[in-house]
């Protein structure tokens, strides 16, 4: 796991190595200063040698300056390396997520991916910075100070060893206990994020159903959970500081007491006592730091695991070795296709589908909600792979095409399509980056979107807000159809894409399709019979199986489901705007 993460350090390797080295230099300088101090006091102040004071004082300033510089440089490189790692991690994850199939994304959920890209990466960034700066510094500082203390006076210094052992053991237990809680907290963040994400992105629905209170309670619960866990964890950690203080002061008292006796008996100098006291602080502080590093590291392992899961996820769909780059025509064939969303599910969503659609045909698809209409068409542009059988486009299995080439030729207007923030032109050019203004306007004319765009004061330069919230449902659908048309696809699939468009306009769009893009194979999923009845053939789906396939007349004569839907929609109870049909 750590290998996966370390690979992402890449261009920040130098900064990552420089940081601990600078920290080491800082430690060396830091250890030297109390030693020089002792020399000033003993050989300078006590002996009345001013020259010595100046000389060693000068040295001290140099040491302090080098220490300062090294500390700053270490801090800078540490920040650079950790921020760099975070950037690389985010970049790699984002790139990798782009290769994910719909099935991969289903597995992680959008909220999960967002948390991993943000909170988890931030955790790793903090832990990495702490590690670079402290992993080397803290033990080095402790060892240096201990060595110095022992050279000055081994008997007194042994008190530190006892203190280190004592504090070390207690810290170990405290930290072990606290980490358990910290680790519990992170999965709870997912819950919190999911709650926020779902609520904020669907705030309109929440308000429409007056569910604010329910949602607030849900959020409060998630947030309360995190609060409780953190309080528990901190309750443990809180003992660290007083414990540390207690140990430090005990040591100081002991050293002062024993040291004073030694000074009286002339086996220790005042300067030496002073530096010993400073080292006491250094040693115990380092121990404390080290324990904090361990807390951080164990806290971040959960995040590291979650990030690696994304980075190591293999996309279900991949391009073949020698892909076909061009779709020859718009014919579609299904041969004994079975499909299910999860590999281990019992009941397939689609069962034994056999179809033969000629290039340029217009096919209507109808069926009850959940009859797998959307699932069927998602196989054509290879948004999912079939479980059994094969899907052919232009005479070749869809798996033989380069995915980009295939999807450029098979344009799908998804059922729950969205627009992105940007102008109308920007949104249209998602379909085709090179499209000229004229081509965009032409596509909008075909999709009957030009009528309402002209009423906007800024026309095609009108800004669309995130998700397309500032246009009506029907307007959004028409823009989505125009966007798909701009690809000039060989196959155009409209999944319930005109459901919010009035029947008259719907008919107009279909007529435009028939007259202006006759060579494109068109698959139209609809709930209204009127939207499909003039298609060349109509496919009736029922619970993932083909129930009927033929012209309007044939189906009306021979298909019970089709006839029933037709009758219910024409003789009252159907679409109220049916009468407007042109
Ligand atoms: N991403 C998914 N993961 C798992 N199951 C799914 C997924 N999408 C759809 N399903 C299931 O597959 C079945 C067929 O769904 P599908 O969306 O194809 O129906 P549909 O005919 O398009 O319905 P509608 O008319 O409501 O759009 C349903 O039972 C649904 O629960
Ligand atoms: Mg659907």
Coordinates of C-alpha atoms and ligand atoms in Angstrom, one line a residue:
X1 CA 0.0 0.0 0.0
X2 CA 2.7 2.5 1.0
X3 CA 4.5 1.7 -2.3
X4 CA 1.5 2.8 -4.2
X5 CA 1.5 6.1 -2.3
X6 CA 5.3 6.6 -2.5
X7 CA 5.2 6.2 -6.2
X8 CA 3.2 9.4 -6.3
X9 CA 6.0 11.4 -4.7
X10 CA 7.7 11.6 -8.2
X11 CA 9.2 15.0 -8.8
X12 CA 9.1 15.8 -5.1
X13 CA 11.7 13.1 -4.2
X14 CA 14.4 15.7 -3.7
X15 CA 12.3 17.8 -1.4
X16 CA 11.3 14.7 0.4
X17 CA 15.0 13.8 1.0
X18 CA 16.1 17.3 1.8
X19 CA 13.5 17.8 4.5
X20 CA 14.8 15.3 7.0
X21 CA 18.4 16.2 6.2
X22 CA 17.7 19.9 7.1
X23 CA 15.9 18.8 10.2
X24 CA 18.9 16.8 11.2
X25 CA 21.1 19.8 10.8
X26 CA 18.7 21.8 12.9
X27 CA 18.9 19.2 15.6
X28 CA 22.7 19.2 15.6
X29 CA 22.8 22.9 16.0
X30 CA 20.1 22.8 18.7
X31 CA 22.2 20.2 20.7
X32 CA 25.3 22.3 20.3
X33 CA 23.9 25.4 21.8
X34 CA 23.4 24.2 25.5
X35 CA 26.9 22.8 25.2
X36 CA 28.4 26.1 24.2
X37 CA 26.3 27.8 26.8
X38 CA 27.9 25.6 29.5
X39 CA 31.3 26.6 28.2
X40 CA 30.5 30.3 28.4
X41 CA 29.3 30.0 32.0
X42 CA 32.1 27.8 33.2
X43 CA 35.1 29.1 31.3
X44 CA 33.9 32.6 30.6
X45 CA 31.6 34.0 33.3
X46 CA 33.1 32.0 36.2
X47 CA 36.7 32.5 35.1
X48 CA 36.1 36.1 34.2
X49 CA 37.5 35.5 30.6
X50 CA 35.7 38.1 28.4
X51 CA 37.6 36.9 25.3
X52 CA 36.2 33.4 25.7
X53 CA 32.7 34.8 26.1
X54 CA 33.0 36.7 22.8
X55 CA 34.5 33.8 20.9
X56 CA 32.0 31.1 22.1
X57 CA 29.2 33.6 22.0
X58 CA 30.0 34.2 18.4
X59 CA 30.0 30.5 17.7
X60 CA 26.6 30.3 19.4
X61 CA 25.2 32.9 17.1
X62 CA 26.5 31.1 14.1
X63 CA 25.0 27.8 15.4
X64 CA 21.7 29.5 16.1
X65 CA 21.6 31.1 12.6
X66 CA 22.4 27.8 10.9
X67 CA 19.8 26.1 13.0
X68 CA 17.2 28.7 12.1
X69 CA 18.1 28.4 8.4
X70 CA 18.0 24.7 8.5
X71 CA 14.6 24.7 10.3
X72 CA 13.2 27.1 7.8
X73 CA 14.5 25.2 4.8
X74 CA 13.3 21.9 6.3
X75 CA 9.8 23.5 6.8
X76 CA 9.7 24.8 3.3
X77 CA 10.8 21.6 1.6
X78 CA 8.5 19.6 3.9
X79 CA 5.5 21.8 2.8
X80 CA 6.5 21.5 -0.8
X81 CA 7.0 17.8 -0.7
X82 CA 3.7 17.1 1.1
X83 CA 1.6 19.5 -0.9
X84 CA 3.2 18.1 -4.0
X85 CA 2.4 14.5 -3.0
X86 CA -1.2 15.7 -2.4
X87 CA -1.3 17.2 -5.8
X88 CA 0.0 14.1 -7.5
X89 CA -2.3 11.9 -5.6
X90 CA -5.3 14.0 -6.6
X91 CA -4.2 14.2 -10.2
X92 CA -3.6 10.4 -10.4
X93 CA -6.9 9.6 -8.8
X94 CA -8.8 12.0 -11.0
X95 CA -7.1 10.7 -14.1
X96 CA -7.8 7.2 -13.0
X97 CA -11.4 7.9 -12.2
X98 CA -11.9 9.2 -15.7
X99 CA -11.1 5.7 -17.0
X100 CA -13.7 4.1 -14.7
X101 CA -16.7 2.4 -16.2
X102 CA -20.1 3.1 -14.9
X103 CA -19.8 -0.1 -13.0
X104 CA -16.6 1.1 -11.2
X105 CA -18.3 4.3 -10.3
X106 CA -21.4 2.5 -9.0
X107 CA -19.0 0.5 -6.7
X108 CA -17.5 3.6 -5.0
X109 CA -20.4 6.0 -5.1
X110 CA -19.9 9.6 -6.0
X111 CA -19.8 10.7 -2.4
X112 CA -17.2 8.2 -1.6
X113 CA -15.0 9.3 -4.5
X114 CA -15.3 13.0 -3.4
X115 CA -14.3 12.2 0.2
X116 CA -11.3 10.3 -1.1
X117 CA -10.2 13.1 -3.3
X118 CA -10.5 15.7 -0.6
X119 CA -10.5 14.7 3.1
X120 CA -8.4 11.6 2.7
X121 CA -5.8 13.3 0.5
X122 CA -5.5 16.1 3.1
X123 CA -4.9 13.5 5.8
X124 CA -2.1 12.0 3.8
X125 CA -0.7 15.4 3.1
X126 CA -0.6 16.3 6.8
X127 CA 0.8 12.9 7.8
X128 CA 3.5 13.0 5.2
X129 CA 4.6 16.5 6.2
X130 CA 4.7 15.5 9.9
X131 CA 6.6 12.3 9.0
X132 CA 9.2 14.1 6.9
X133 CA 9.8 16.7 9.5
X134 CA 9.6 14.6 12.7
X135 CA 10.4 11.0 11.9
X136 CA 14.1 11.9 11.6
X137 CA 14.2 15.0 13.8
X138 CA 12.6 13.6 17.0
X139 CA 14.7 10.4 17.4
X140 CA 17.8 12.3 16.3
X141 CA 17.2 15.1 18.8
X142 CA 16.6 12.6 21.5
X143 CA 19.7 10.5 20.8
X144 CA 21.9 13.6 20.5
X145 CA 20.6 15.1 23.7
X146 CA 21.1 11.8 25.5
X147 CA 24.6 11.4 24.2
X148 CA 25.5 15.0 25.2
X149 CA 23.9 14.5 28.6
X150 CA 25.8 11.3 29.2
X151 CA 29.2 12.9 28.2
X152 CA 28.5 15.7 30.6
X153 CA 27.6 13.5 33.5
X154 CA 26.6 9.9 33.1
X155 CA 25.1 9.5 36.6
X156 CA 22.7 12.4 36.3
X157 CA 21.9 11.5 32.7
X158 CA 20.7 8.1 33.7
X159 CA 17.7 9.8 35.4
X160 CA 16.7 10.8 31.8
X161 CA 16.8 7.2 30.7
X162 CA 14.4 6.2 33.5
X163 CA 12.2 9.2 32.6
X164 CA 12.2 8.2 28.9
X165 CA 11.2 4.7 29.7
X166 CA 8.5 5.8 32.1
X167 CA 7.0 8.4 29.7
X168 CA 7.4 6.1 26.7
X169 CA 5.5 3.2 28.2
X170 CA 2.6 5.4 29.4
X171 CA 2.4 7.3 26.1
X172 CA 2.3 4.0 24.2
X173 CA -0.8 2.9 26.0
X174 CA -2.5 6.3 25.8
X175 CA -1.8 6.5 22.1
X176 CA -2.9 3.0 21.4
X177 CA -6.2 3.7 23.1
X178 CA -6.7 7.0 21.4
X179 CA -5.9 5.7 17.9
X180 CA -8.7 3.2 18.1
X181 CA -11.2 6.1 18.4
X182 CA -9.5 8.2 15.7
X183 CA -9.7 5.3 13.3
X184 CA -13.3 4.9 14.1
X185 CA -13.9 8.5 13.2
X186 CA -12.9 8.4 9.6
X187 CA -15.6 6.1 8.2
X188 CA -18.1 8.3 9.9
X189 CA -16.9 11.2 7.7
X190 CA -18.2 9.2 4.8
X191 CA -21.6 9.2 6.3
X192 CA -21.4 12.9 7.0
X193 CA -20.2 13.7 3.5
X194 CA -22.8 11.5 1.9
X195 CA -25.5 13.3 3.9
X196 CA -24.1 16.7 2.9
X197 CA -23.7 15.7 -0.8
X198 CA -27.0 14.1 -1.2
X199 CA -28.8 17.0 0.6
X200 CA -27.0 19.8 -1.2
X201 CA -27.2 18.4 -4.6
X202 CA -30.9 17.6 -4.2
X203 CA -31.8 20.6 -2.1
X204 CA -34.7 21.5 -4.4
X205 CA -36.3 18.1 -3.9
X206 CA -35.7 18.3 -0.2
X207 CA -37.5 21.6 -0.1
X208 CA -40.3 20.5 -2.3
X209 CA -41.0 17.6 0.0
X210 CA -40.5 19.8 3.1
X211 CA -37.9 17.3 4.3
X212 CA -35.5 20.0 5.7
X213 CA -36.2 18.9 9.3
X214 CA -35.7 15.2 8.5
X215 CA -32.5 16.0 6.6
X216 CA -31.2 18.3 9.4
X217 CA -31.8 15.6 12.0
X218 CA -29.9 13.1 9.7
X219 CA -27.0 15.5 9.4
X220 CA -26.9 16.3 13.1
X221 CA -26.8 12.6 13.9
X222 CA -23.8 12.1 11.6
X223 CA -22.1 15.1 13.0
X224 CA -22.9 14.2 16.5
X225 CA -21.3 10.8 16.0
X226 CA -18.1 12.3 14.9
X227 CA -18.2 14.8 17.8
X228 CA -18.6 11.9 20.3
X229 CA -15.7 9.9 18.9
X230 CA -13.4 12.8 18.9
X231 CA -14.2 13.8 22.4
X232 CA -13.5 10.3 23.5
X233 CA -10.2 10.2 21.6
X234 CA -9.1 13.6 22.9
X235 CA -10.0 12.5 26.4
X236 CA -7.1 10.1 26.2
X237 CA -4.7 12.4 24.5
X238 CA -5.4 15.2 27.0
X239 CA -3.4 13.3 29.6
X240 CA -0.3 13.7 27.4
X241 CA 0.6 17.3 28.2
X242 CA 0.2 17.1 32.0
X243 CA 2.0 13.8 32.1
X244 CA 4.8 15.3 30.1
X245 CA 5.0 18.4 32.4
X246 CA 5.0 16.1 35.4
X247 CA 7.9 14.1 34.1
X248 CA 9.9 17.1 33.0
X249 CA 9.5 18.9 36.4
X250 CA 10.3 15.7 38.3
X251 CA 13.5 15.4 36.3
X252 CA 14.4 19.1 36.8
X253 CA 13.9 18.8 40.5
X254 CA 15.9 15.6 40.8
X255 CA 18.7 16.9 38.6
X256 CA 18.8 20.3 40.4
X257 CA 18.9 18.6 43.8
X258 CA 21.5 16.0 42.9
X259 CA 23.4 18.5 40.7
X260 CA 23.6 21.1 43.4
X261 CA 25.1 18.5 45.7
X262 CA 27.7 17.6 43.0
X263 CA 28.5 21.3 42.4
X264 CA 29.2 21.6 46.1
X265 CA 31.4 18.6 46.0
X266 CA 33.1 20.0 42.8
X267 CA 32.2 17.1 40.5
X268 CA 29.9 19.2 38.3
X269 CA 30.1 22.8 37.1
X270 CA 27.2 25.3 37.0
X271 CA 27.3 25.5 33.3
X272 CA 27.1 21.8 33.0
X273 CA 24.0 21.7 35.2
X274 CA 22.4 24.3 33.1
X275 CA 22.9 22.4 29.8
X276 CA 21.7 19.2 31.5
X277 CA 18.5 21.0 32.3
X278 CA 18.1 22.1 28.7
X279 CA 18.7 18.7 27.4
X280 CA 16.0 17.4 29.7
X281 CA 13.5 19.5 27.8
X282 CA 14.9 18.4 24.4
X283 CA 14.7 14.7 25.2
X284 CA 11.2 14.6 26.6
X285 CA 9.8 17.0 23.9
X286 CA 11.2 14.7 21.2
X287 CA 9.5 11.7 22.8
X288 CA 6.2 13.6 22.8
X289 CA 6.7 14.5 19.1
X290 CA 7.4 11.0 18.2
X291 CA 4.2 9.8 19.9
X292 CA 2.2 12.5 17.9
X293 CA 3.8 11.2 14.7
X294 CA 2.5 7.7 15.5
X295 CA -1.0 9.1 16.2
X296 CA -0.9 10.8 12.8
X297 CA 0.4 7.8 11.0
X298 CA -2.1 5.4 12.3
X299 CA -4.9 8.0 11.7
X300 CA -3.8 8.3 8.1
X301 CA -3.5 4.6 7.3
X302 CA -7.3 4.4 6.9
X303 CA -7.1 7.3 4.4
X304 CA -4.2 5.6 2.7
X305 CA -6.1 2.4 2.3
X306 CA -9.1 4.3 0.8
X307 CA -6.9 6.2 -1.7
X308 CA -5.1 3.0 -2.7
X309 CA -8.4 1.3 -3.3
X310 CA -9.2 3.9 -6.0
X311 CA -5.7 4.0 -7.5
X312 CA -5.6 0.2 -7.7
X313 CA -9.1 -0.3 -9.0
X314 CA -9.0 -1.8 -12.5
X315 CA -11.4 -0.3 -14.9
X316 CA -13.9 -3.0 -16.1
X317 CA -13.7 -1.7 -19.6
X318 CA -10.5 -1.4 -21.6
X319 CA -9.6 -0.9 -25.2
X320 CA -8.6 -4.0 -27.2
X321 CA -5.0 -4.5 -28.5
X322 CA -5.6 -3.4 -32.1
X323 CA -8.8 -1.4 -31.9
X324 CA -11.0 -0.5 -34.8
X325 CA -11.1 3.3 -35.1
X326 CA -14.0 3.8 -37.4
X327 CA -17.6 2.7 -37.2
X328 CA -18.5 1.7 -40.7
X329 CA -22.3 2.2 -40.5
X330 CA -25.1 2.6 -38.0
X331 CA -26.4 -1.0 -37.9
X332 CA -26.9 -2.6 -34.5
X333 CA -27.2 -6.3 -33.6
X334 CA -27.7 -8.1 -30.4
X335 CA -27.0 -11.9 -30.3
X336 CA -28.3 -13.8 -27.3
X337 CA -27.4 -11.0 -24.9
X338 CA -27.7 -11.4 -21.1
X339 CA -26.8 -8.6 -18.8
X340 CA -26.7 -7.9 -15.1
X341 CA -25.2 -4.9 -13.2
X342 CA -23.6 -7.1 -10.6
X343 CA -21.6 -10.1 -11.6
X344 CA -23.0 -12.3 -8.8
X345 CA -26.7 -11.3 -9.1
X346 CA -29.1 -14.1 -9.7
X347 CA -31.7 -12.6 -12.0
X348 CA -30.2 -10.8 -15.0
X349 CA -31.6 -7.4 -15.9
X350 CA -31.7 -8.4 -19.6
X351 CA -32.3 -11.9 -20.9
X352 CA -31.6 -13.5 -24.2
X353 CA -32.0 -10.3 -26.3
X354 CA -31.8 -10.8 -30.1
X355 CA -32.1 -7.8 -32.3
X356 CA -31.2 -6.8 -35.8
X357 CA -31.4 -3.1 -36.6
X358 CA -30.4 -1.7 -40.0
X359 CA -28.4 1.4 -40.5
X360 CA -30.6 4.5 -40.8
X361 CA -33.7 2.8 -39.2
X362 CA -35.7 4.6 -36.6
X363 CA -36.6 2.3 -33.7
X364 CA -39.0 3.1 -30.9
X365 CA -38.5 1.4 -27.5
X366 CA -41.3 1.2 -25.0
X367 CA -41.8 -0.7 -21.9
X368 CA -42.9 -0.3 -18.3
X369 CA -40.7 1.4 -15.7
X370 CA -37.8 -0.9 -14.8
X371 CA -38.2 -3.1 -17.9
X372 CA -34.5 -2.4 -18.7
X373 CA -34.9 0.0 -21.6
X374 CA -32.0 2.2 -20.4
X375 CA -29.9 -0.9 -19.7
X376 CA -30.4 -2.2 -23.2
X377 CA -29.2 1.0 -24.9
X378 CA -26.3 1.5 -22.5
X379 CA -24.8 -1.7 -24.0
X380 CA -24.7 -0.2 -27.5
X381 CA -22.2 2.6 -26.6
X382 CA -20.5 0.1 -24.2
X383 CA -21.2 2.0 -21.0
X384 CA -21.4 -1.5 -19.5
X385 CA -20.2 -4.8 -20.9
X386 CA -22.6 -7.7 -21.6
X387 CA -22.6 -10.7 -19.3
X388 CA -23.2 -13.1 -22.1
X389 CA -23.7 -12.9 -25.9
X390 CA -22.5 -10.0 -28.1
X391 CA -23.5 -6.6 -29.2
X392 CA -22.5 -5.6 -32.7
X393 CA -22.3 -2.1 -34.0
X394 CA -21.6 -1.6 -37.7
X395 CA -20.9 -5.3 -38.0
X396 CA -18.2 -5.4 -35.3
X397 CA -18.4 -6.4 -31.7
X398 CA -18.4 -3.2 -29.6
X399 CA -15.5 -4.6 -27.7
X400 CA -13.3 -4.4 -30.8
X401 CA -13.7 -0.7 -31.1
X402 CA -11.6 2.0 -29.5
X403 CA -14.0 3.2 -26.9
X404 CA -13.6 6.9 -27.8
X405 CA -14.2 6.1 -31.5
X406 CA -17.3 4.1 -30.6
X407 CA -18.8 6.7 -28.3
X408 CA -18.2 9.5 -30.8
X409 CA -20.3 7.6 -33.3
X410 CA -22.9 6.4 -30.9
X411 CA -24.4 9.5 -29.3
X412 CA -26.6 8.9 -26.2
X413 CA -28.8 11.4 -24.5
X414 CA -29.0 9.8 -21.1
X415 CA -32.2 9.7 -19.2
X416 CA -30.9 11.8 -16.3
X417 CA -28.7 14.0 -18.4
X418 CA -27.1 17.2 -17.1
X419 CA -25.8 20.4 -18.4
X420 CA -22.6 21.9 -17.0
X421 CA -21.9 25.4 -15.9
X422 CA -20.8 27.6 -18.9
X423 CA -22.5 29.2 -21.8
X424 CA -25.0 27.4 -24.1
X425 CA -22.2 27.3 -26.7
X426 CA -19.8 25.7 -24.2
X427 CA -22.4 23.1 -23.4
X428 CA -23.2 22.3 -27.0
X429 CA -19.5 21.9 -27.8
X430 CA -19.3 19.1 -25.4
X431 CA -20.6 17.2 -28.3
X432 CA -18.0 18.5 -30.7
X433 CA -15.2 20.8 -29.7
X434 CA -14.6 22.0 -33.2
X435 CA -18.2 22.8 -34.0
X436 CA -18.7 26.3 -35.5
X437 CA -21.3 28.7 -34.2
X438 CA -23.3 27.9 -37.3
X439 CA -23.2 24.1 -36.7
X440 CA -24.3 24.7 -33.1
X441 CA -27.3 26.8 -34.2
X442 CA -28.2 24.2 -36.8
X443 CA -28.2 21.4 -34.2
X444 CA -30.4 23.6 -32.0
X445 CA -32.8 24.2 -34.8
X446 CA -33.1 20.4 -35.3
X447 CA -33.7 19.9 -31.6
X448 CA -36.2 22.8 -31.5
X449 CA -34.0 24.6 -29.0
X450 CA -33.5 27.7 -31.1
X451 CA -37.0 28.9 -30.3
X452 CA -36.4 29.5 -26.7
X453 CA -32.7 30.4 -27.0
X454 CA -33.7 33.4 -29.2
X455 CA -35.9 34.7 -26.3
X456 CA -32.9 34.9 -24.0
X457 CA -31.3 38.4 -24.0
X458 CA -27.9 36.9 -24.4
X459 CA -28.9 34.2 -26.8
X460 CA -26.3 31.5 -27.3
X461 CA -24.0 33.2 -24.8
X462 CA -26.5 32.7 -21.9
X463 CA -24.8 31.2 -19.0
X464 CA -26.1 27.8 -17.8
X465 CA -25.8 27.2 -14.1
X466 CA -24.5 24.1 -12.6
X467 CA -26.7 21.1 -13.5
X468 CA -28.8 23.4 -15.8
X469 CA -30.9 24.8 -13.0
X470 CA -31.8 28.0 -14.7
X471 CA -33.5 26.4 -17.7
X472 CA -36.7 24.5 -17.7
X473 CA -36.9 20.7 -17.8
X474 CA -38.0 20.7 -21.5
X475 CA -35.4 23.3 -22.5
X476 CA -32.7 21.3 -20.8
X477 CA -33.8 18.2 -22.7
X478 CA -33.8 20.0 -26.0
X479 CA -30.3 21.4 -25.3
X480 CA -29.1 17.8 -24.5
X481 CA -30.5 16.5 -27.8
X482 CA -28.8 19.4 -29.7
X483 CA -25.5 18.5 -27.9
X484 CA -25.8 14.9 -29.0
X485 CA -26.6 15.9 -32.6
X486 CA -23.5 18.0 -32.8
X487 CA -21.4 14.8 -32.7
X488 CA -23.0 13.9 -36.1
X489 CA -23.3 10.4 -34.8
X490 CA -24.0 7.3 -36.9
X491 CA -26.3 6.1 -34.1
X492 CA -28.4 8.5 -32.0
X493 CA -30.0 7.2 -28.8
X494 CA -32.6 9.3 -27.0
X495 CA -33.5 7.8 -23.6
X496 CA -36.8 9.5 -22.6
X497 CA -35.2 12.7 -23.9
X498 CA -38.3 14.5 -24.9
X499 CA -40.5 13.5 -22.0
X500 CA -40.7 17.1 -20.8
X501 CA -41.3 18.5 -24.2
X502 CA -44.8 19.1 -25.4
X503 CA -46.2 16.7 -28.0
X504 CA -46.2 19.2 -30.8
X505 CA -42.6 20.1 -30.4
X506 CA -41.8 16.4 -29.9
X507 CA -43.3 15.6 -33.2
X508 CA -41.4 18.5 -34.8
X509 CA -38.1 17.2 -33.5
X510 CA -38.9 13.8 -34.8
X511 CA -39.8 15.1 -38.2
X512 CA -36.6 17.1 -38.4
X513 CA -34.7 13.9 -37.5
X514 CA -36.4 12.0 -40.3
X515 CA -35.8 14.6 -42.9
X516 CA -32.4 16.0 -42.0
X517 CA -30.5 13.1 -40.6
X518 CA -32.0 10.2 -42.5
X519 CA -28.8 8.1 -42.4
X520 CA -28.5 8.1 -38.7
X521 CA -29.9 5.1 -36.9
X522 CA -32.2 6.5 -34.2
X523 CA -33.3 4.7 -31.1
X524 CA -36.0 6.5 -29.2
X525 CA -37.1 5.4 -25.8
X526 CA -40.4 6.9 -24.8
X527 CA -43.3 6.5 -22.5
X528 CA -45.8 8.1 -25.0
X529 CA -46.9 5.9 -27.8
X530 CA -47.2 9.1 -29.9
X531 CA -43.5 9.5 -29.7
X532 CA -42.7 6.2 -31.3
X533 CA -45.7 5.2 -33.4
X534 CA -44.2 6.6 -36.6
X535 CA -40.9 4.8 -36.1
X536 CA -39.9 2.2 -38.6
X537 CA -40.2 -0.5 -35.9
X538 CA -41.1 -0.5 -32.3
X539 CA -39.5 -2.7 -29.6
X540 CA -41.7 -3.7 -26.6
X541 CA -39.7 -4.7 -23.6
X542 CA -41.1 -6.5 -20.6
X543 CA -39.0 -7.3 -17.6
X544 CA -35.8 -7.5 -19.5
X545 CA -37.2 -9.6 -22.4
X546 CA -38.4 -8.7 -25.8
X547 CA -42.1 -8.9 -25.9
X548 CA -42.7 -7.6 -29.4
X549 CA -40.9 -6.0 -32.3
X550 CA -42.6 -4.6 -35.3
X551 CA -44.4 -1.7 -36.9
X552 CA -47.1 0.3 -35.1
X553 CA -49.8 -1.6 -37.1
X554 CA -48.3 -5.0 -36.5
X555 CA -48.0 -4.5 -32.8
X556 CA -51.4 -3.0 -32.5
X557 CA -52.8 -6.1 -34.1
X558 CA -50.7 -8.7 -32.4
X559 CA -49.2 -7.3 -29.1
X560 CA -51.3 -7.2 -26.0
X561 CA -49.1 -4.9 -24.0
X562 CA -48.7 -2.4 -26.9
X563 CA -52.4 -2.4 -27.5
X564 CA -53.2 -1.8 -23.9
X565 CA -50.8 1.1 -23.5
X566 CA -52.1 2.6 -26.8
X567 CA -55.7 2.4 -25.8
X568 CA -55.1 3.8 -22.3
X569 CA -53.2 6.7 -23.8
X570 CA -55.6 7.5 -26.6
X571 CA -58.9 6.9 -24.8
X572 CA -58.7 9.2 -21.9
X573 CA -56.4 8.6 -18.9
X574 CA -53.5 9.1 -21.2
X575 CA -51.4 12.0 -22.0
X576 CA -53.5 15.1 -21.5
X577 CA -51.7 17.0 -24.2
X578 CA -52.4 14.2 -26.7
X579 CA -55.0 16.3 -28.6
X580 CA -52.3 18.8 -29.6
X581 CA -50.6 16.1 -31.7
X582 CA -49.9 17.4 -35.2
Ligands
LIG1 N1 -26.6 1.3 -12.0 C1 -27.4 0.2 -11.7 N2 -27.0 -0.7 -10.8 C2 -27.7 -1.8 -10.4 N3 -29.0 -2.0 -10.9 C3 -29.5 -1.1 -11.8 C4 -28.7 0.0 -12.2 N4 -29.5 0.7 -13.1 C5 -30.6 0.1 -13.2 N5 -30.7 -1.0 -12.4 C6 -31.8 -2.0 -12.4 O1 -32.0 -2.6 -13.6 C7 -33.3 -2.7 -13.9 C8 -33.7 -2.1 -15.2 O2 -33.4 -0.7 -15.1 P1 -33.5 0.3 -16.3 O3 -33.0 1.6 -15.9 O4 -32.9 -0.3 -17.5 O5 -35.1 0.4 -16.6 P2 -35.9 1.4 -17.6 O6 -36.7 0.5 -18.4 O7 -35.0 2.3 -18.2 O8 -36.8 2.1 -16.6 P3 -37.4 3.6 -16.7 O9 -38.5 3.6 -17.7 O10 -37.9 4.0 -15.4 O11 -36.3 4.5 -17.2 C9 -34.1 -2.1 -12.7 O12 -34.6 -3.2 -12.0 C10 -33.1 -1.4 -12.0 O13 -33.3 -1.6 -10.6
LIG2 MG1 -34.6 4.3 -18.1

